[in-house]
XYZ file of C-alpha atoms in Angstrom:
398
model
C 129.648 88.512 130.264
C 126.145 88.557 128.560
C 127.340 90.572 124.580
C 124.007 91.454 122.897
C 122.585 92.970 119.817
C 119.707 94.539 119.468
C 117.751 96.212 116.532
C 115.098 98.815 116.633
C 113.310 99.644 113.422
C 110.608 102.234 112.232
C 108.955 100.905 109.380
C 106.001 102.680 107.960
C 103.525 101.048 105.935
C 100.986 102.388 103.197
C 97.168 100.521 103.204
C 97.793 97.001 103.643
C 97.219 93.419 105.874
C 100.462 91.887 106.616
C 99.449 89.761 109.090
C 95.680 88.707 109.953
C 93.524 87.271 112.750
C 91.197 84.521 112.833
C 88.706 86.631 111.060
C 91.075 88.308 108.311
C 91.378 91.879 110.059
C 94.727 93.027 110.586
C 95.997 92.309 114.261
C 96.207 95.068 116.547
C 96.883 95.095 120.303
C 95.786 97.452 122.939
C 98.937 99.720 124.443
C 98.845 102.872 126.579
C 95.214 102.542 126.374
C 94.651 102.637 122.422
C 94.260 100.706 120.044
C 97.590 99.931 117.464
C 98.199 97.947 114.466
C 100.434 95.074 115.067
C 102.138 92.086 113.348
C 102.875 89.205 115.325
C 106.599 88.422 116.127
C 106.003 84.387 114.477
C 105.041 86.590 111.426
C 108.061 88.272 110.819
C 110.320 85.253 112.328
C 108.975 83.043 109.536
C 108.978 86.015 106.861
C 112.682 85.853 107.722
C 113.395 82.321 107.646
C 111.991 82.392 104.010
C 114.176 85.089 103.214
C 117.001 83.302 104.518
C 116.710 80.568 102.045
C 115.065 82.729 99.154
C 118.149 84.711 99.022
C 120.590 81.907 99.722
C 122.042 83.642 102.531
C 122.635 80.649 104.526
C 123.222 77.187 102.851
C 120.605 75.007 102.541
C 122.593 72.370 104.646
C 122.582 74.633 107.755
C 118.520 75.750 107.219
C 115.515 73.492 108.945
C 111.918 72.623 108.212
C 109.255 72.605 110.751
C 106.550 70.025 108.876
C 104.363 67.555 109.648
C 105.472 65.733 106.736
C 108.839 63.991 108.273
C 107.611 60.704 107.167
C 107.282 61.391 103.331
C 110.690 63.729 103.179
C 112.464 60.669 104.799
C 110.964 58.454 102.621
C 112.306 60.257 99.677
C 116.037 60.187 100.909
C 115.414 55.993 101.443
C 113.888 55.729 97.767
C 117.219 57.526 96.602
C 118.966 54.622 97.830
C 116.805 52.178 96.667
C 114.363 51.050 98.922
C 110.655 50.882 97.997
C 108.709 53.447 99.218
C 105.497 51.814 100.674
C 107.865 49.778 102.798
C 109.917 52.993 103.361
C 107.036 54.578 104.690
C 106.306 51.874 107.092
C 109.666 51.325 108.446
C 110.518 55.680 109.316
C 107.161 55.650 110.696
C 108.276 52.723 112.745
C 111.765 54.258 113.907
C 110.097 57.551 114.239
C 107.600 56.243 116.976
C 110.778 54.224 118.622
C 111.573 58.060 119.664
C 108.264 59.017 120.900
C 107.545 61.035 117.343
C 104.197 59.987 116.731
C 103.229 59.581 113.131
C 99.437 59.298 111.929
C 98.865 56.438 110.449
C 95.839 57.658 108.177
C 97.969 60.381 106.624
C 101.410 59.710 107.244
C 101.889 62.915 108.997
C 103.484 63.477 112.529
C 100.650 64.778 115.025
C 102.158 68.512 115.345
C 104.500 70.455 113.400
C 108.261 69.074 114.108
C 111.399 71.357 113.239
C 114.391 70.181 112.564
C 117.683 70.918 110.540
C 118.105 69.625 107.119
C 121.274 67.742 108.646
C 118.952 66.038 111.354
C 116.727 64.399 108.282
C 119.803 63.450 106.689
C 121.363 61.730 109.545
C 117.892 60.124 110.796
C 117.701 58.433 107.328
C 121.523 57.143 107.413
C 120.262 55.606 110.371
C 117.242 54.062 109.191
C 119.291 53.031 106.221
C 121.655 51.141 108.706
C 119.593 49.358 110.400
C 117.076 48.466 107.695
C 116.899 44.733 107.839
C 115.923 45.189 111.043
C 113.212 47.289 111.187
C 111.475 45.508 108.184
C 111.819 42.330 110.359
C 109.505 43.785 112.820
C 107.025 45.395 110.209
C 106.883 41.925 109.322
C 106.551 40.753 112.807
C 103.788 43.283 113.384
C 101.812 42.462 110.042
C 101.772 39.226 110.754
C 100.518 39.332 114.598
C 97.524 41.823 112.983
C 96.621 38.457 110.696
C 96.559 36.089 113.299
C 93.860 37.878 115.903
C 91.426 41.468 115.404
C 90.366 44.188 117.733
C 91.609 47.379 118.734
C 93.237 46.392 122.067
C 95.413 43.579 119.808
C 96.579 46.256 117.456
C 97.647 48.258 120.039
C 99.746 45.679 121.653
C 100.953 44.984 118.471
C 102.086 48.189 118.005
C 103.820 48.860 121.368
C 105.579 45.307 120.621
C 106.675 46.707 117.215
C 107.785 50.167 118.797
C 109.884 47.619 121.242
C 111.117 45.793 118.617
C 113.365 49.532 117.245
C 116.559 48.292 118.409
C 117.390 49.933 121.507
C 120.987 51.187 119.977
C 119.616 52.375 116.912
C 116.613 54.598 119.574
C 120.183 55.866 120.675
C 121.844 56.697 117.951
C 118.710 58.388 116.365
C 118.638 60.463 119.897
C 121.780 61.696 119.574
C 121.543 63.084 116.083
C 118.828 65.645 116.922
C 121.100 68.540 118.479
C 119.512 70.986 116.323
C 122.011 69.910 112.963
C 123.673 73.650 113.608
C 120.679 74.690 111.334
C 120.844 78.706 112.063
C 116.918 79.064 112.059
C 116.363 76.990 114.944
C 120.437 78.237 116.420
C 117.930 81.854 116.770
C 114.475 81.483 117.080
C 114.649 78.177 119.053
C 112.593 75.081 118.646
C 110.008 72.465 120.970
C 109.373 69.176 120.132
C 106.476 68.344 122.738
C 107.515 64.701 122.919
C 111.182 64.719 123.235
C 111.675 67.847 125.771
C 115.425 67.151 126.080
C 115.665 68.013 122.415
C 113.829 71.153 123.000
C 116.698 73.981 122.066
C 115.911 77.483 123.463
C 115.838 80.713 121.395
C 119.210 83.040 121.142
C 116.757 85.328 119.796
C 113.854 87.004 120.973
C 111.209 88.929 118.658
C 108.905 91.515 119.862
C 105.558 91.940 117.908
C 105.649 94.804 116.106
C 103.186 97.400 117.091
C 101.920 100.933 115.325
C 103.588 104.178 117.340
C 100.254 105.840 117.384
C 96.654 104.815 117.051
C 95.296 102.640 114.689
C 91.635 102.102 113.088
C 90.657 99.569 110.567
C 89.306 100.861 106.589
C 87.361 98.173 105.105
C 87.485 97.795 100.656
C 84.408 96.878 99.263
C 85.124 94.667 96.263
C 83.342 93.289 93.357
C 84.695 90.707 91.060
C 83.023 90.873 87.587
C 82.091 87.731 84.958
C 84.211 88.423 82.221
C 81.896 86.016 80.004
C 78.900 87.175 81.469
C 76.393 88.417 78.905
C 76.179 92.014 77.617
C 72.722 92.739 78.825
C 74.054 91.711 82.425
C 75.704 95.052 84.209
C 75.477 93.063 87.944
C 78.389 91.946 89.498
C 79.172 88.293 90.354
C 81.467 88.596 93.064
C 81.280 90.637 96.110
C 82.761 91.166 99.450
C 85.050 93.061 101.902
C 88.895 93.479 103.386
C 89.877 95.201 106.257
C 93.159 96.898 106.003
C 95.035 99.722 107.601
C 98.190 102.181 107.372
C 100.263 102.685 110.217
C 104.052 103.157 111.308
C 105.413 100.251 113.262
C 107.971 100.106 115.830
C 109.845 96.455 115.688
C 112.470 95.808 118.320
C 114.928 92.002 118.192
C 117.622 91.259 120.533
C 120.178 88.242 120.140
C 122.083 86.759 122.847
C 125.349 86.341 121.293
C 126.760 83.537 123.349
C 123.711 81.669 123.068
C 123.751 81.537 119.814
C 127.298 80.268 119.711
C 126.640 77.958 121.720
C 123.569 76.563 120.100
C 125.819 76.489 116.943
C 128.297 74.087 118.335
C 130.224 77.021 118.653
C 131.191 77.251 114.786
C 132.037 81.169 115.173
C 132.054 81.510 111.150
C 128.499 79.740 110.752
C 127.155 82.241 113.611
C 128.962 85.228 111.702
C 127.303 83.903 108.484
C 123.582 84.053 110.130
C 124.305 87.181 112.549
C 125.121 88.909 108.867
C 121.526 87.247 107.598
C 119.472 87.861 110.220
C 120.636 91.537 109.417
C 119.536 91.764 106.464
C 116.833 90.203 106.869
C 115.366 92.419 109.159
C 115.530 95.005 107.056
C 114.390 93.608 103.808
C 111.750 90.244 105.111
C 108.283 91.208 105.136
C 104.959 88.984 106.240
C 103.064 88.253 102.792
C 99.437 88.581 103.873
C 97.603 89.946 101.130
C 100.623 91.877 99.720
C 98.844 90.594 96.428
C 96.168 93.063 96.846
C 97.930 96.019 98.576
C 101.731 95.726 97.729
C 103.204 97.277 100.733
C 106.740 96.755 100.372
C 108.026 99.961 102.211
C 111.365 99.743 103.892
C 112.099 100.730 107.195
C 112.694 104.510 107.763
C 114.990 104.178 111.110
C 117.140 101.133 111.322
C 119.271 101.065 115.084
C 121.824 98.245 115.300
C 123.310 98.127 118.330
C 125.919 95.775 120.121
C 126.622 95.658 124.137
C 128.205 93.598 126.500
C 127.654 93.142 130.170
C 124.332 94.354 129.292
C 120.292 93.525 129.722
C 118.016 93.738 126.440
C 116.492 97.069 126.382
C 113.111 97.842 124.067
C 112.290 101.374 123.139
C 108.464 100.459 122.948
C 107.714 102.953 125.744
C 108.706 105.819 123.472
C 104.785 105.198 122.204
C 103.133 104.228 125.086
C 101.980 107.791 124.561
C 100.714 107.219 120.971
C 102.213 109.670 118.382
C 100.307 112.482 116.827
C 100.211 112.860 112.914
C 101.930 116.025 111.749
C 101.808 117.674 108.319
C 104.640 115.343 108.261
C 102.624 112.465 108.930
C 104.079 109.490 111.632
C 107.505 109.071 111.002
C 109.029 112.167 111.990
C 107.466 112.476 115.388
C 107.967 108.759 116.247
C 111.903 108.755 115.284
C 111.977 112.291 117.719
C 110.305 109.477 120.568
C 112.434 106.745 119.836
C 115.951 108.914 119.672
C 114.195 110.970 122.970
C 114.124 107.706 124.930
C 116.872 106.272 124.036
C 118.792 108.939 125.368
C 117.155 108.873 128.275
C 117.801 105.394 128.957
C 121.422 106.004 128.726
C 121.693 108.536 130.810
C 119.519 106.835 133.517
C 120.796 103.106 133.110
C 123.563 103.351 131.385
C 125.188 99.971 129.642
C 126.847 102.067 126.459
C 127.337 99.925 123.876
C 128.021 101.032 119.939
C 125.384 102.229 118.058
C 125.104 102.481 114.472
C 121.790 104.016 112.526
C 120.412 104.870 109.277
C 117.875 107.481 109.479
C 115.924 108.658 106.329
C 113.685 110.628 108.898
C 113.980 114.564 110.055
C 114.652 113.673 113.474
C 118.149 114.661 114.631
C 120.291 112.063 116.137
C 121.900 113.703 119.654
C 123.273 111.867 122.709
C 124.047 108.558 122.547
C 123.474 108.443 118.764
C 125.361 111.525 118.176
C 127.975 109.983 116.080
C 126.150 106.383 115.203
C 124.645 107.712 111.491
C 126.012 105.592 108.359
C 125.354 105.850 105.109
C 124.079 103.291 103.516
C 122.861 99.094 104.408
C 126.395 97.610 103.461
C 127.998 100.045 106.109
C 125.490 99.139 108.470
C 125.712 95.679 108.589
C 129.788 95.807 108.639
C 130.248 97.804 111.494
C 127.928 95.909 113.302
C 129.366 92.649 112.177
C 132.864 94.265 113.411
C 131.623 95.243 116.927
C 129.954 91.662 117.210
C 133.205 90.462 117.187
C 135.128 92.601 118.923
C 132.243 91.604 121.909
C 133.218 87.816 121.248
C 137.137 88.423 121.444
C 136.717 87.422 117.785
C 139.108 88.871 115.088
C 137.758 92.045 113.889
């Protein structure tokens, strides 16, 4: 029985440029044949993995890192036992390449962004620590063999006979550590490490980009940045230049496979209560930073749906705008809360699936239907109730 939860979210937000293309415009999207402001659903997934550690909501032990820089944060945990670090350096890039993670030798860095759980790193370098005589034997091995003859082709072969030289148990063991460390980041939004596929772990989570419910078109603010120790008989400007920004009211939709993400947390049901609560919160409160230096648009969401179903198939509301909104006197919230409740309800009647809904709604659209009786009060409320149905769905203790 597939148990889901699902959040739909109206957030409206005053001139800003949360999240930008290759050219620094805000990124918009073309739906129902107009053009809408949108933020991209990595944006807001990383936005909430900061705020997942920024407000200590999950410990740092069950958090990950994706970084290129593997090498030097391993490195660190070998120094703290002792070893010295040019040789520590050489000997994780060694073990990391005896598991196909390939590390660039000009910079130390592996050649694309790797994620993995702060317990991963920590068992990787137990590891390395283990088996440390050997792998310094065949650094040695390999140093030597790069003395003796020159060339490109030899210092390949070299290299392939050092990989070799990772003793095959210790390949093992480092093979069997990466299960994603229960780190709750990856447990949601997933992780791919291009060469080790069978340590790929798939999403329990999936984000929607979040797009304006009505038409969008982009202002541009012409700056100029002035000399402050220019001279007095200078009036000019020294700086000059342009932003695009716009306003618009977004509709952001999430759904989590419950099971999933049991499952891809070892089934620890507290740890999954502990980052269902998080990812809560932090859909409410995470926003992108792009430019929020210059615009400051730190509005919170206006409609916040939480619902929780089981037997059920993820449902988006995004068609409630495929007719963009019209501004009122009342500007977009109103009218896009009316769409939102409007198709809701009409997905319930048509495809059923119930569920329990709870919503907080600062807007002047009246909740009816299925969301009749699903208003609470305040955040606290919100994410209890929805934390009680989860496990009620899970045969969990309520």
């Amino acid at each position: 029985m597939k148990a889901l939860l699902e959040i739909h979210l109206l957030q409206n937000f005053a001139p800003s440029n949360l999240n930008r293309d290759d050219t620094g415009s805000p990124k918009d999207a073309y739906f129902g044949g107009v053009k809408r402001g949108r933020i991209s659903s990595q944006s807001l997934k990383r936005a909430m993995r900061m705020y997942f550690r920024e407000q200590k909501l999950i410990p740092e032990e069950h958090l990950a890192v994706r970084t290129k820089r593997l090498t030097e944060r391993l490195a660190e945990l070998l120094v703290a036992r002792g070893h010295h670090r040019d040789t520590a350096v050489k000997v994780v890039n060694l073990a990391l390449g005896g598991v196909k993670l390939k590390v660039e030798e000009a910079n130390n860095k592996t050649q694309y962004l790797v994620y993995l759980g702060a317990a991963e790193i920590k068992k990787i370098a137990e590891l390395i620590n283990e088996n440390w005589q050997a792998l310094e034997e065949a650094i040695t091995a390999e140093e030597s063999g790069k003395n003796e003859e020159s060339g490109k082709k030899k210092e390949k072969k070299d290299k392939k006979a050092a990989k070799e030289a990772v003793p095959e148990k210790l390949v093992k063991d480092l093979e069997k550590v990466m299960d994603g460390g229960k780190a709750v980041d990856i447990a949601l939004f997933g992780r791919m490490l291009a060469d080790l596929p069978e340590k790929n772990q798939y999403a329990a989570c999936q984000v929607a980009h979040a797009i304006s419910t009505h038409r969008v078109e982009h202002d541009e603010d012409f700056y100029t940045a002035v000399d402050d120790l220019k001279p007095d008989d200078n009036a000019g400007a020294d700086m000059l230049g342009t932003v695009e920004f716009n306003s618009a009211c977004y509709y952001r939709y999430a759904v989590v496979d419950l099971e999933k993400f049991r499952t891809n947390l070892q089934g620890d049901n507290e740890l999954m209560l502990k980052g269902l609560e998080a990812f809560l919160r932090s859909s409410i409160y995470a926003l992108p930073c792009g430019k929020q230096n210059s615009f400051a648009a730190h509005q919170l969401p206006s409609f916040i749906g939480f619902t929780v179903r089981t037997n059920a198939s993820p449902r988006s509301l995004a068609n409630a705008f495929e007719k963009p909104v019209k501004a009122s006197q009342n500007g977009w919230l109103d009218a896009s809360a009316q769409a939102l409740v409007k198709e809701w309800n009409e997905l319930e009647q048509i495809f059923g699936q119930g569920g329990m809904h709870y919503v907080i709604n600062r807007t002047a659209a009246k909740l009816e239907g299925a969301l009749e009786n699903a208003a609470v009060d305040n955040v606290e409320t919100l994410v209890k109730n929805t934390l009680d149905q989860v496990k009620k769905a899970l045969s969990l203790e309520a």
